[in-house]
Structures are given as C-alpha cells and as structure tokens.
Amino acid sequence: MIAAPGGGKGTQGQRLAAKFGIQHVSSGEVLRAEVGAGTPSGREIAAYQQRGDLVPDRIVFDLLTPVVAAAAARGGYILDGFPRTLPQAITAADLGRRLDLTLDAAVYLNVPEPVLMQRLLARARADDTDDVIRHRLEVFTETTSPLIDYYRGRGILVEVDGDQPPESITADIQARLPDH
Ligand code: AMP
C-alpha cells in the first residue's frame, strides 16, 4: 500500500487483509510498538517520528524483517507503509524472494492534498500537528512518491481514487487486483 500520510493505507490495508485472510503489517505500527516498549531503539524512533522524518533503514529492517517473515509463514501479507524509499523497495523485493512470495501488486491510493490535511488534522495522532503534517507530506512527495513510477514500470501498479467512501475504495482495489 502506497499513500501519502492520511491517504487511508491503514484502513484499506486492514480491510483487504481481513477479506483475503492474510496479515496486515504496518511499519508505522511496528515502529510505534517499539517506542511504546521504551527500548533504546524505541527512543531513537520516537525522535524521527515526532519530526515526521523517516526512521533510518537499518532500524526499520531489523524490526520489520521478523514480522514480515512470520506473516509470510501464515500465508502472506499486505505491507502498509513499507517500502517508503527506493532502497527499501529493493530490500522488500529481496525479502519477498527469500520468503518465496511474489509481489502481486503495489496499490497507490491517490488523494488530493487538501483532503489529506483535513483527515490528518481530524485524527490527532502525536505526529499529526500542522508543521509535522506538512513535513510528512513533503517527505512523501520527495522520497516515497518515486515508488509510484517504479512499480508502474514493473507493471504491478494499481492506482485508485482514494477520495471516496472506504467501501468503494476497497471495491475498486479488489476489482483491479490480479487473479490467483
Ligand atoms: P505511518 O504510520 O505509516 O504514518 O508512519 C508514521 C511514521 O513512522 C513515519 O512518519 C516515519 O517516521 C515512520 N515510518 C513508518 N514506516 C516507515 C518506513 N518504511 N521507513 C521509515 N520510516 C517509517
């Protein structure tokens, strides 16, 4: 799942995972859980999240790899919020190969920026303040959005209009996913 902050990755990731009976793996949640555990790496993560910066790849990979491997062993997964950079996309592909999984689709939820702002300001998460939101949107545009073309070039991009009721978005995604 690729989307700007507030784009609905979490909501759609959960809905799709429930429909397909597979695991929903949210990198943001895995990182927030580490913050909640109060470990040294959790304190490091908190500083990046509070600023709206990306957490360094090494920390993300170390925490996410075992979660992804466990999800693969249980039949597959929807990754929400990972990969977020081109190097992460390459690592995600390597990891999928090692776990004997194919990447079926990269789903991009396209949502206009004013709608994103409204949704984020209504959500009131710790990193949903005005300045931090603006910065996270910039990080998305600069660092994450190149993944859209990357997956389009590989022929697996599924782009949907993310400014619709949740059920309609899920239906659009399902209609466009490759058959098994
Ligand atoms: P999210 O819950 O997806 O909105 O992510 C919240 C925050 O967690 C982001 O602003 C980043 O600080 C961090 N984060 C989540 N996923 C990643 C990732 N794949 N790479 C680096 N940082 C991430």
Short mmCIF file of N, CA and C and ligand atoms in Angstrom, two decimals:
data_model
loop_
_atom_site.label_atom_id
_atom_site.label_comp_id
_atom_site.label_asym_id
_atom_site.label_seq_id
_atom_site.Cartn_x
_atom_site.Cartn_y
_atom_site.Cartn_z
N MET A 1 0.85 -1.17 0.00
CA MET A 1 0.00 0.00 0.00
C MET A 1 0.89 1.23 0.00
N ILE A 2 0.68 2.09 -0.98
CA ILE A 2 1.40 3.36 -1.03
C ILE A 2 0.37 4.48 -0.96
N ALA A 3 0.59 5.42 -0.05
CA ALA A 3 -0.27 6.60 0.01
C ALA A 3 0.43 7.65 0.84
N ALA A 4 0.10 8.89 0.59
CA ALA A 4 0.60 9.96 1.43
C ALA A 4 0.02 9.79 2.84
N PRO A 5 0.60 10.47 3.84
CA PRO A 5 0.01 10.42 5.18
C PRO A 5 -1.47 10.82 5.10
N GLY A 6 -2.32 10.06 5.79
CA GLY A 6 -3.76 10.35 5.74
C GLY A 6 -4.44 9.78 4.51
N GLY A 7 -3.69 9.05 3.71
CA GLY A 7 -4.23 8.53 2.44
C GLY A 7 -5.11 7.31 2.59
N GLY A 8 -5.12 6.70 3.78
CA GLY A 8 -6.01 5.55 4.02
C GLY A 8 -5.33 4.20 3.91
N LYS A 9 -3.98 4.16 3.97
CA LYS A 9 -3.26 2.88 3.89
C LYS A 9 -3.70 1.94 5.00
N GLY A 10 -3.79 2.48 6.21
CA GLY A 10 -4.11 1.65 7.37
C GLY A 10 -5.51 1.06 7.23
N THR A 11 -6.48 1.92 6.95
CA THR A 11 -7.87 1.47 6.81
C THR A 11 -7.99 0.43 5.70
N GLN A 12 -7.46 0.74 4.54
CA GLN A 12 -7.60 -0.18 3.40
C GLN A 12 -6.77 -1.43 3.61
N GLY A 13 -5.59 -1.29 4.20
CA GLY A 13 -4.74 -2.45 4.47
C GLY A 13 -5.47 -3.44 5.38
N GLN A 14 -6.11 -2.92 6.42
CA GLN A 14 -6.85 -3.80 7.34
C GLN A 14 -8.04 -4.46 6.65
N ARG A 15 -8.76 -3.68 5.86
CA ARG A 15 -9.95 -4.23 5.19
C ARG A 15 -9.55 -5.34 4.20
N LEU A 16 -8.49 -5.09 3.43
CA LEU A 16 -8.08 -6.08 2.43
C LEU A 16 -7.53 -7.34 3.11
N ALA A 17 -6.74 -7.14 4.16
CA ALA A 17 -6.17 -8.29 4.86
C ALA A 17 -7.29 -9.16 5.42
N ALA A 18 -8.34 -8.53 5.98
CA ALA A 18 -9.47 -9.29 6.53
C ALA A 18 -10.19 -10.05 5.40
N LYS A 19 -10.36 -9.39 4.26
CA LYS A 19 -11.06 -10.05 3.14
C LYS A 19 -10.28 -11.26 2.61
N PHE A 20 -8.96 -11.12 2.54
CA PHE A 20 -8.15 -12.21 1.96
C PHE A 20 -7.66 -13.20 3.02
N GLY A 21 -7.91 -12.90 4.28
CA GLY A 21 -7.43 -13.79 5.35
C GLY A 21 -5.92 -13.82 5.43
N ILE A 22 -5.28 -12.67 5.19
CA ILE A 22 -3.82 -12.59 5.31
C ILE A 22 -3.46 -11.52 6.33
N GLN A 23 -2.18 -11.38 6.59
CA GLN A 23 -1.74 -10.48 7.65
C GLN A 23 -1.61 -9.04 7.15
N HIS A 24 -1.95 -8.11 8.02
CA HIS A 24 -1.74 -6.68 7.74
C HIS A 24 -0.51 -6.26 8.53
N VAL A 25 0.53 -5.85 7.84
CA VAL A 25 1.76 -5.43 8.51
C VAL A 25 1.96 -3.94 8.28
N SER A 26 1.82 -3.15 9.33
CA SER A 26 2.01 -1.70 9.23
C SER A 26 3.36 -1.33 9.84
N SER A 27 4.25 -0.78 9.01
CA SER A 27 5.58 -0.42 9.52
C SER A 27 5.45 0.65 10.60
N GLY A 28 4.53 1.61 10.41
CA GLY A 28 4.35 2.66 11.41
C GLY A 28 3.95 2.08 12.76
N GLU A 29 3.07 1.08 12.73
CA GLU A 29 2.62 0.46 13.99
C GLU A 29 3.73 -0.35 14.64
N VAL A 30 4.50 -1.07 13.82
CA VAL A 30 5.62 -1.85 14.37
C VAL A 30 6.60 -0.89 15.05
N LEU A 31 6.85 0.24 14.40
CA LEU A 31 7.79 1.23 14.98
C LEU A 31 7.19 1.86 16.24
N ARG A 32 5.91 2.20 16.21
CA ARG A 32 5.27 2.80 17.40
C ARG A 32 5.26 1.80 18.57
N ALA A 33 5.12 0.50 18.28
CA ALA A 33 5.13 -0.51 19.34
C ALA A 33 6.50 -0.51 20.03
N GLU A 34 7.56 -0.34 19.22
CA GLU A 34 8.91 -0.30 19.80
C GLU A 34 9.07 0.94 20.68
N VAL A 35 8.49 2.05 20.24
CA VAL A 35 8.52 3.28 21.06
C VAL A 35 7.81 3.00 22.39
N GLY A 36 6.65 2.34 22.29
CA GLY A 36 5.86 2.03 23.49
C GLY A 36 6.60 1.11 24.44
N ALA A 37 7.47 0.25 23.88
CA ALA A 37 8.22 -0.69 24.72
C ALA A 37 9.35 0.02 25.48
N GLY A 38 9.65 1.26 25.09
CA GLY A 38 10.63 2.07 25.83
C GLY A 38 12.08 1.60 25.69
N THR A 39 12.40 0.89 24.61
CA THR A 39 13.78 0.42 24.39
C THR A 39 14.64 1.58 23.87
N PRO A 40 15.99 1.41 23.89
CA PRO A 40 16.85 2.46 23.31
C PRO A 40 16.49 2.74 21.85
N SER A 41 16.27 1.69 21.04
CA SER A 41 15.91 1.99 19.65
C SER A 41 14.53 2.64 19.59
N GLY A 42 13.65 2.33 20.53
CA GLY A 42 12.35 3.00 20.60
C GLY A 42 12.51 4.50 20.82
N ARG A 43 13.46 4.87 21.65
CA ARG A 43 13.68 6.32 21.89
C ARG A 43 14.21 7.00 20.64
N GLU A 44 15.07 6.28 19.92
CA GLU A 44 15.61 6.83 18.67
C GLU A 44 14.47 7.01 17.65
N ILE A 45 13.62 5.99 17.55
CA ILE A 45 12.50 6.03 16.60
C ILE A 45 11.57 7.20 16.92
N ALA A 46 11.28 7.39 18.21
CA ALA A 46 10.35 8.44 18.62
C ALA A 46 10.81 9.80 18.12
N ALA A 47 12.12 10.03 18.15
CA ALA A 47 12.64 11.34 17.72
C ALA A 47 12.35 11.56 16.23
N TYR A 48 12.55 10.53 15.41
CA TYR A 48 12.27 10.67 13.96
C TYR A 48 10.77 10.85 13.73
N GLN A 49 9.98 10.02 14.41
CA GLN A 49 8.52 10.11 14.18
C GLN A 49 7.97 11.46 14.60
N GLN A 50 8.48 12.00 15.72
CA GLN A 50 7.96 13.30 16.18
C GLN A 50 8.25 14.41 15.19
N ARG A 51 9.38 14.28 14.47
CA ARG A 51 9.72 15.31 13.47
C ARG A 51 9.03 15.04 12.14
N GLY A 52 8.52 13.83 11.96
CA GLY A 52 7.93 13.46 10.67
C GLY A 52 8.98 13.02 9.67
N ASP A 53 10.18 12.69 10.17
CA ASP A 53 11.25 12.19 9.29
C ASP A 53 11.15 10.67 9.19
N LEU A 54 11.72 10.12 8.14
CA LEU A 54 11.77 8.67 8.03
C LEU A 54 12.78 8.12 9.02
N VAL A 55 12.43 7.00 9.60
CA VAL A 55 13.33 6.29 10.50
C VAL A 55 14.40 5.62 9.63
N PRO A 56 15.69 5.61 10.08
CA PRO A 56 16.74 5.01 9.23
C PRO A 56 16.43 3.56 8.84
N ASP A 57 16.82 3.22 7.62
CA ASP A 57 16.53 1.90 7.06
C ASP A 57 16.95 0.76 7.98
N ARG A 58 18.15 0.86 8.57
CA ARG A 58 18.66 -0.24 9.40
C ARG A 58 17.67 -0.60 10.51
N ILE A 59 17.15 0.43 11.19
CA ILE A 59 16.21 0.19 12.29
C ILE A 59 14.92 -0.42 11.75
N VAL A 60 14.45 0.13 10.62
CA VAL A 60 13.19 -0.36 10.03
C VAL A 60 13.36 -1.84 9.64
N PHE A 61 14.46 -2.16 8.95
CA PHE A 61 14.66 -3.55 8.50
C PHE A 61 14.76 -4.51 9.69
N ASP A 62 15.54 -4.11 10.71
CA ASP A 62 15.74 -5.00 11.86
C ASP A 62 14.41 -5.34 12.52
N LEU A 63 13.54 -4.35 12.65
CA LEU A 63 12.27 -4.59 13.34
C LEU A 63 11.25 -5.28 12.43
N LEU A 64 11.27 -4.92 11.15
CA LEU A 64 10.21 -5.40 10.26
C LEU A 64 10.45 -6.81 9.73
N THR A 65 11.73 -7.17 9.52
CA THR A 65 12.02 -8.47 8.88
C THR A 65 11.38 -9.65 9.63
N PRO A 66 11.54 -9.76 10.96
CA PRO A 66 10.90 -10.90 11.62
C PRO A 66 9.37 -10.86 11.54
N VAL A 67 8.79 -9.67 11.55
CA VAL A 67 7.32 -9.55 11.48
C VAL A 67 6.85 -10.02 10.10
N VAL A 68 7.58 -9.59 9.07
CA VAL A 68 7.21 -9.97 7.69
C VAL A 68 7.40 -11.48 7.50
N ALA A 69 8.48 -12.02 8.03
CA ALA A 69 8.74 -13.46 7.89
C ALA A 69 7.63 -14.26 8.58
N ALA A 70 7.20 -13.82 9.75
CA ALA A 70 6.12 -14.52 10.46
C ALA A 70 4.82 -14.43 9.65
N ALA A 71 4.57 -13.27 9.06
CA ALA A 71 3.34 -13.09 8.27
C ALA A 71 3.39 -13.98 7.02
N ALA A 72 4.57 -14.10 6.41
CA ALA A 72 4.72 -14.95 5.22
C ALA A 72 4.42 -16.40 5.58
N ALA A 73 4.91 -16.81 6.75
CA ALA A 73 4.69 -18.20 7.19
C ALA A 73 3.20 -18.47 7.42
N ARG A 74 2.44 -17.41 7.65
CA ARG A 74 0.99 -17.59 7.88
C ARG A 74 0.19 -17.32 6.61
N GLY A 75 0.83 -17.29 5.46
CA GLY A 75 0.06 -17.27 4.21
C GLY A 75 0.14 -16.00 3.39
N GLY A 76 0.86 -15.00 3.85
CA GLY A 76 1.02 -13.80 3.02
C GLY A 76 0.68 -12.54 3.78
N TYR A 77 0.89 -11.39 3.12
CA TYR A 77 0.74 -10.14 3.86
C TYR A 77 0.43 -8.97 2.95
N ILE A 78 -0.12 -7.96 3.58
CA ILE A 78 -0.25 -6.65 2.95
C ILE A 78 0.68 -5.73 3.73
N LEU A 79 1.63 -5.14 3.02
CA LEU A 79 2.56 -4.22 3.68
C LEU A 79 1.99 -2.81 3.58
N ASP A 80 1.88 -2.17 4.72
CA ASP A 80 1.31 -0.82 4.79
C ASP A 80 2.40 0.11 5.33
N GLY A 81 2.87 0.99 4.47
CA GLY A 81 3.89 1.96 4.91
C GLY A 81 5.32 1.52 4.67
N PHE A 82 5.49 0.35 4.12
CA PHE A 82 6.82 -0.16 3.76
C PHE A 82 6.67 -0.91 2.45
N PRO A 83 7.52 -0.68 1.47
CA PRO A 83 8.64 0.26 1.43
C PRO A 83 8.19 1.72 1.26
N ARG A 84 9.06 2.61 1.68
CA ARG A 84 8.79 4.05 1.58
C ARG A 84 9.89 4.78 0.83
N THR A 85 10.93 4.06 0.45
CA THR A 85 12.05 4.64 -0.32
C THR A 85 12.45 3.60 -1.38
N LEU A 86 13.17 4.05 -2.40
CA LEU A 86 13.61 3.08 -3.42
C LEU A 86 14.53 2.00 -2.84
N PRO A 87 15.52 2.36 -2.01
CA PRO A 87 16.33 1.28 -1.40
C PRO A 87 15.47 0.29 -0.60
N GLN A 88 14.47 0.80 0.09
CA GLN A 88 13.59 -0.12 0.83
C GLN A 88 12.82 -1.02 -0.13
N ALA A 89 12.45 -0.49 -1.30
CA ALA A 89 11.70 -1.31 -2.27
C ALA A 89 12.56 -2.47 -2.75
N ILE A 90 13.86 -2.21 -2.92
CA ILE A 90 14.76 -3.27 -3.38
C ILE A 90 14.92 -4.33 -2.28
N THR A 91 15.05 -3.85 -1.04
CA THR A 91 15.15 -4.78 0.09
C THR A 91 13.85 -5.58 0.25
N ALA A 92 12.71 -4.92 0.07
CA ALA A 92 11.43 -5.62 0.21
C ALA A 92 11.31 -6.72 -0.84
N ALA A 93 11.78 -6.44 -2.06
CA ALA A 93 11.72 -7.44 -3.13
C ALA A 93 12.63 -8.63 -2.80
N ASP A 94 13.84 -8.34 -2.28
CA ASP A 94 14.77 -9.42 -1.89
C ASP A 94 14.15 -10.28 -0.80
N LEU A 95 13.56 -9.61 0.17
CA LEU A 95 12.96 -10.33 1.30
C LEU A 95 11.83 -11.22 0.79
N GLY A 96 10.98 -10.70 -0.09
CA GLY A 96 9.89 -11.49 -0.66
C GLY A 96 10.42 -12.73 -1.36
N ARG A 97 11.51 -12.56 -2.13
CA ARG A 97 12.10 -13.70 -2.85
C ARG A 97 12.59 -14.75 -1.87
N ARG A 98 13.27 -14.28 -0.81
CA ARG A 98 13.79 -15.23 0.19
C ARG A 98 12.65 -16.00 0.86
N LEU A 99 11.51 -15.34 1.00
CA LEU A 99 10.36 -15.96 1.68
C LEU A 99 9.46 -16.68 0.68
N ASP A 100 9.92 -16.71 -0.60
CA ASP A 100 9.19 -17.42 -1.65
C ASP A 100 7.81 -16.81 -1.93
N LEU A 101 7.73 -15.50 -1.86
CA LEU A 101 6.48 -14.80 -2.17
C LEU A 101 6.69 -13.90 -3.38
N THR A 102 5.64 -13.77 -4.19
CA THR A 102 5.72 -12.81 -5.29
C THR A 102 4.96 -11.55 -4.89
N LEU A 103 5.45 -10.43 -5.37
CA LEU A 103 4.74 -9.17 -5.12
C LEU A 103 3.69 -9.04 -6.21
N ASP A 104 2.42 -9.20 -5.82
CA ASP A 104 1.34 -9.21 -6.81
C ASP A 104 0.99 -7.81 -7.26
N ALA A 105 0.98 -6.86 -6.34
CA ALA A 105 0.50 -5.52 -6.70
C ALA A 105 1.05 -4.48 -5.74
N ALA A 106 1.25 -3.29 -6.26
CA ALA A 106 1.54 -2.13 -5.42
C ALA A 106 0.33 -1.20 -5.57
N VAL A 107 -0.41 -1.04 -4.49
CA VAL A 107 -1.66 -0.26 -4.54
C VAL A 107 -1.36 1.17 -4.12
N TYR A 108 -1.63 2.10 -5.01
CA TYR A 108 -1.43 3.52 -4.68
C TYR A 108 -2.79 4.18 -4.51
N LEU A 109 -3.04 4.70 -3.32
CA LEU A 109 -4.28 5.43 -3.03
C LEU A 109 -4.00 6.90 -3.29
N ASN A 110 -4.61 7.41 -4.33
CA ASN A 110 -4.36 8.80 -4.74
C ASN A 110 -5.41 9.72 -4.09
N VAL A 111 -4.95 10.64 -3.25
CA VAL A 111 -5.85 11.53 -2.50
C VAL A 111 -5.34 12.97 -2.61
N PRO A 112 -6.21 13.92 -2.96
CA PRO A 112 -5.76 15.32 -3.07
C PRO A 112 -5.28 15.87 -1.72
N GLU A 113 -4.28 16.76 -1.80
CA GLU A 113 -3.64 17.24 -0.56
C GLU A 113 -4.60 17.91 0.43
N PRO A 114 -5.57 18.73 0.00
CA PRO A 114 -6.47 19.33 0.99
C PRO A 114 -7.26 18.28 1.77
N VAL A 115 -7.60 17.18 1.11
CA VAL A 115 -8.33 16.09 1.80
C VAL A 115 -7.41 15.42 2.82
N LEU A 116 -6.15 15.22 2.44
CA LEU A 116 -5.19 14.62 3.37
C LEU A 116 -5.07 15.48 4.62
N MET A 117 -4.93 16.80 4.42
CA MET A 117 -4.78 17.73 5.56
C MET A 117 -5.99 17.62 6.49
N GLN A 118 -7.19 17.65 5.90
CA GLN A 118 -8.42 17.55 6.72
C GLN A 118 -8.44 16.28 7.54
N ARG A 119 -8.13 15.16 6.89
CA ARG A 119 -8.17 13.87 7.58
C ARG A 119 -7.15 13.82 8.71
N LEU A 120 -5.95 14.30 8.44
CA LEU A 120 -4.87 14.21 9.44
C LEU A 120 -5.18 15.09 10.64
N LEU A 121 -5.70 16.28 10.37
CA LEU A 121 -5.99 17.20 11.48
C LEU A 121 -7.14 16.65 12.33
N ALA A 122 -8.02 15.85 11.72
CA ALA A 122 -9.14 15.26 12.47
C ALA A 122 -8.67 14.08 13.32
N ARG A 123 -7.50 13.51 12.97
CA ARG A 123 -7.08 12.24 13.57
C ARG A 123 -6.39 12.43 14.92
N ALA A 124 -5.62 13.51 15.04
CA ALA A 124 -4.97 13.87 16.31
C ALA A 124 -4.03 12.80 16.86
N ARG A 125 -3.22 12.18 16.00
CA ARG A 125 -2.14 11.32 16.48
C ARG A 125 -0.99 12.23 16.90
N ALA A 126 -0.02 11.72 17.67
CA ALA A 126 1.04 12.60 18.20
C ALA A 126 1.81 13.31 17.08
N ASP A 127 1.95 12.63 15.91
CA ASP A 127 2.70 13.26 14.80
C ASP A 127 1.75 13.91 13.79
N ASP A 128 0.55 14.24 14.22
CA ASP A 128 -0.43 14.88 13.34
C ASP A 128 -0.63 16.37 13.65
N THR A 129 0.42 17.06 14.04
CA THR A 129 0.30 18.52 14.22
C THR A 129 0.60 19.20 12.87
N ASP A 130 0.14 20.42 12.76
CA ASP A 130 0.22 21.14 11.48
C ASP A 130 1.61 21.09 10.82
N ASP A 131 2.65 21.49 11.55
CA ASP A 131 4.01 21.55 10.99
C ASP A 131 4.52 20.17 10.59
N VAL A 132 4.29 19.21 11.49
CA VAL A 132 4.80 17.86 11.23
C VAL A 132 4.06 17.25 10.04
N ILE A 133 2.77 17.51 9.94
CA ILE A 133 1.99 17.01 8.79
C ILE A 133 2.59 17.55 7.50
N ARG A 134 2.85 18.86 7.47
CA ARG A 134 3.41 19.47 6.25
C ARG A 134 4.73 18.80 5.87
N HIS A 135 5.56 18.56 6.89
CA HIS A 135 6.85 17.92 6.62
C HIS A 135 6.66 16.50 6.11
N ARG A 136 5.73 15.74 6.71
CA ARG A 136 5.50 14.36 6.26
C ARG A 136 4.98 14.34 4.82
N LEU A 137 4.18 15.33 4.47
CA LEU A 137 3.69 15.40 3.08
C LEU A 137 4.86 15.67 2.13
N GLU A 138 5.79 16.53 2.54
CA GLU A 138 6.97 16.81 1.71
C GLU A 138 7.83 15.55 1.55
N VAL A 139 8.02 14.85 2.67
CA VAL A 139 8.82 13.61 2.62
C VAL A 139 8.17 12.62 1.66
N PHE A 140 6.84 12.55 1.71
CA PHE A 140 6.15 11.63 0.78
C PHE A 140 6.43 12.03 -0.66
N THR A 141 6.25 13.33 -0.96
CA THR A 141 6.42 13.78 -2.35
C THR A 141 7.85 13.53 -2.83
N GLU A 142 8.82 13.87 -1.97
CA GLU A 142 10.21 13.79 -2.41
C GLU A 142 10.75 12.37 -2.41
N THR A 143 10.45 11.61 -1.38
CA THR A 143 11.16 10.34 -1.18
C THR A 143 10.31 9.11 -1.51
N THR A 144 9.03 9.17 -1.21
CA THR A 144 8.20 7.97 -1.39
C THR A 144 7.51 7.94 -2.76
N SER A 145 7.09 9.11 -3.25
CA SER A 145 6.30 9.07 -4.49
C SER A 145 7.07 8.51 -5.70
N PRO A 146 8.43 8.56 -5.75
CA PRO A 146 9.10 7.87 -6.87
C PRO A 146 8.77 6.38 -6.97
N LEU A 147 8.30 5.79 -5.87
CA LEU A 147 7.92 4.38 -5.91
C LEU A 147 6.73 4.14 -6.85
N ILE A 148 5.91 5.18 -7.03
CA ILE A 148 4.74 5.02 -7.90
C ILE A 148 5.20 4.69 -9.32
N ASP A 149 6.15 5.46 -9.83
CA ASP A 149 6.68 5.19 -11.18
C ASP A 149 7.47 3.90 -11.22
N TYR A 150 8.17 3.63 -10.14
CA TYR A 150 8.98 2.40 -10.06
C TYR A 150 8.08 1.17 -10.25
N TYR A 151 6.96 1.13 -9.52
CA TYR A 151 6.06 -0.03 -9.63
C TYR A 151 5.25 0.01 -10.93
N ARG A 152 4.96 1.22 -11.40
CA ARG A 152 4.26 1.32 -12.70
C ARG A 152 5.14 0.69 -13.77
N GLY A 153 6.44 1.02 -13.72
CA GLY A 153 7.40 0.48 -14.69
C GLY A 153 7.50 -1.04 -14.62
N ARG A 154 7.24 -1.59 -13.46
CA ARG A 154 7.30 -3.05 -13.32
C ARG A 154 5.95 -3.70 -13.64
N GLY A 155 4.97 -2.86 -13.99
CA GLY A 155 3.67 -3.39 -14.44
C GLY A 155 2.76 -3.87 -13.33
N ILE A 156 3.03 -3.49 -12.08
CA ILE A 156 2.18 -4.02 -10.99
C ILE A 156 1.49 -2.90 -10.21
N LEU A 157 1.50 -1.68 -10.76
CA LEU A 157 0.86 -0.59 -10.02
C LEU A 157 -0.66 -0.64 -10.20
N VAL A 158 -1.37 -0.55 -9.08
CA VAL A 158 -2.83 -0.43 -9.10
C VAL A 158 -3.14 0.92 -8.45
N GLU A 159 -3.49 1.90 -9.28
CA GLU A 159 -3.75 3.24 -8.74
C GLU A 159 -5.26 3.43 -8.62
N VAL A 160 -5.71 3.81 -7.44
CA VAL A 160 -7.15 4.03 -7.26
C VAL A 160 -7.40 5.42 -6.67
N ASP A 161 -8.61 5.91 -6.90
CA ASP A 161 -9.04 7.19 -6.34
C ASP A 161 -9.31 6.96 -4.84
N GLY A 162 -8.47 7.54 -3.99
CA GLY A 162 -8.60 7.33 -2.56
C GLY A 162 -9.51 8.33 -1.88
N ASP A 163 -10.16 9.18 -2.67
CA ASP A 163 -11.08 10.17 -2.10
C ASP A 163 -12.52 9.71 -2.35
N GLN A 164 -12.86 8.59 -1.75
CA GLN A 164 -14.20 8.00 -1.88
C GLN A 164 -14.50 7.33 -0.53
N PRO A 165 -15.76 6.90 -0.33
CA PRO A 165 -16.04 6.15 0.91
C PRO A 165 -15.19 4.89 0.97
N PRO A 166 -14.78 4.46 2.17
CA PRO A 166 -13.88 3.32 2.31
C PRO A 166 -14.34 2.07 1.55
N GLU A 167 -15.65 1.78 1.57
CA GLU A 167 -16.14 0.56 0.89
C GLU A 167 -15.89 0.65 -0.61
N SER A 168 -16.07 1.85 -1.19
CA SER A 168 -15.87 2.00 -2.63
C SER A 168 -14.41 1.83 -2.99
N ILE A 169 -13.53 2.34 -2.12
CA ILE A 169 -12.09 2.21 -2.39
C ILE A 169 -11.71 0.73 -2.36
N THR A 170 -12.18 0.02 -1.34
CA THR A 170 -11.86 -1.41 -1.23
C THR A 170 -12.37 -2.15 -2.48
N ALA A 171 -13.59 -1.82 -2.91
CA ALA A 171 -14.16 -2.49 -4.09
C ALA A 171 -13.32 -2.19 -5.33
N ASP A 172 -12.89 -0.94 -5.49
CA ASP A 172 -12.05 -0.58 -6.64
C ASP A 172 -10.74 -1.38 -6.63
N ILE A 173 -10.14 -1.47 -5.45
CA ILE A 173 -8.86 -2.19 -5.36
C ILE A 173 -9.08 -3.66 -5.72
N GLN A 174 -10.10 -4.25 -5.11
CA GLN A 174 -10.35 -5.68 -5.34
C GLN A 174 -10.59 -5.98 -6.81
N ALA A 175 -11.33 -5.07 -7.47
CA ALA A 175 -11.65 -5.28 -8.88
C ALA A 175 -10.39 -5.22 -9.75
N ARG A 176 -9.37 -4.54 -9.27
CA ARG A 176 -8.18 -4.32 -10.10
C ARG A 176 -7.01 -5.24 -9.74
N LEU A 177 -7.15 -6.01 -8.66
CA LEU A 177 -6.04 -6.89 -8.27
C LEU A 177 -5.97 -8.08 -9.22
N PRO A 178 -4.75 -8.58 -9.47
CA PRO A 178 -4.63 -9.75 -10.34
C PRO A 178 -5.31 -10.97 -9.70
N ASP A 179 -5.84 -11.88 -10.54
CA ASP A 179 -6.47 -13.10 -10.04
C ASP A 179 -5.41 -14.08 -9.57
N HIS A 180 -5.85 -14.97 -8.69
CA HIS A 180 -4.96 -16.05 -8.26
C HIS A 180 -5.49 -17.38 -8.71
P1 AMP B 1 2.68 5.78 9.32
O1 AMP B 1 2.04 5.10 10.49
O2 AMP B 1 2.81 4.88 8.11
O3 AMP B 1 2.06 7.11 9.00
O4 AMP B 1 4.19 6.11 9.78
C1 AMP B 1 4.45 7.01 10.84
C2 AMP B 1 5.93 7.32 10.93
O5 AMP B 1 6.69 6.13 11.14
C3 AMP B 1 6.53 7.96 9.68
O6 AMP B 1 6.33 9.35 9.65
C4 AMP B 1 8.01 7.58 9.86
O7 AMP B 1 8.62 8.39 10.84
C5 AMP B 1 7.92 6.18 10.42
N1 AMP B 1 7.89 5.13 9.38
C6 AMP B 1 6.86 4.30 9.06
N2 AMP B 1 7.21 3.45 8.07
C7 AMP B 1 8.49 3.76 7.74
C8 AMP B 1 9.40 3.25 6.77
N3 AMP B 1 9.06 2.26 5.93
N4 AMP B 1 10.63 3.82 6.71
C9 AMP B 1 10.99 4.81 7.53
N5 AMP B 1 10.18 5.35 8.46
C10 AMP B 1 8.93 4.82 8.57
#
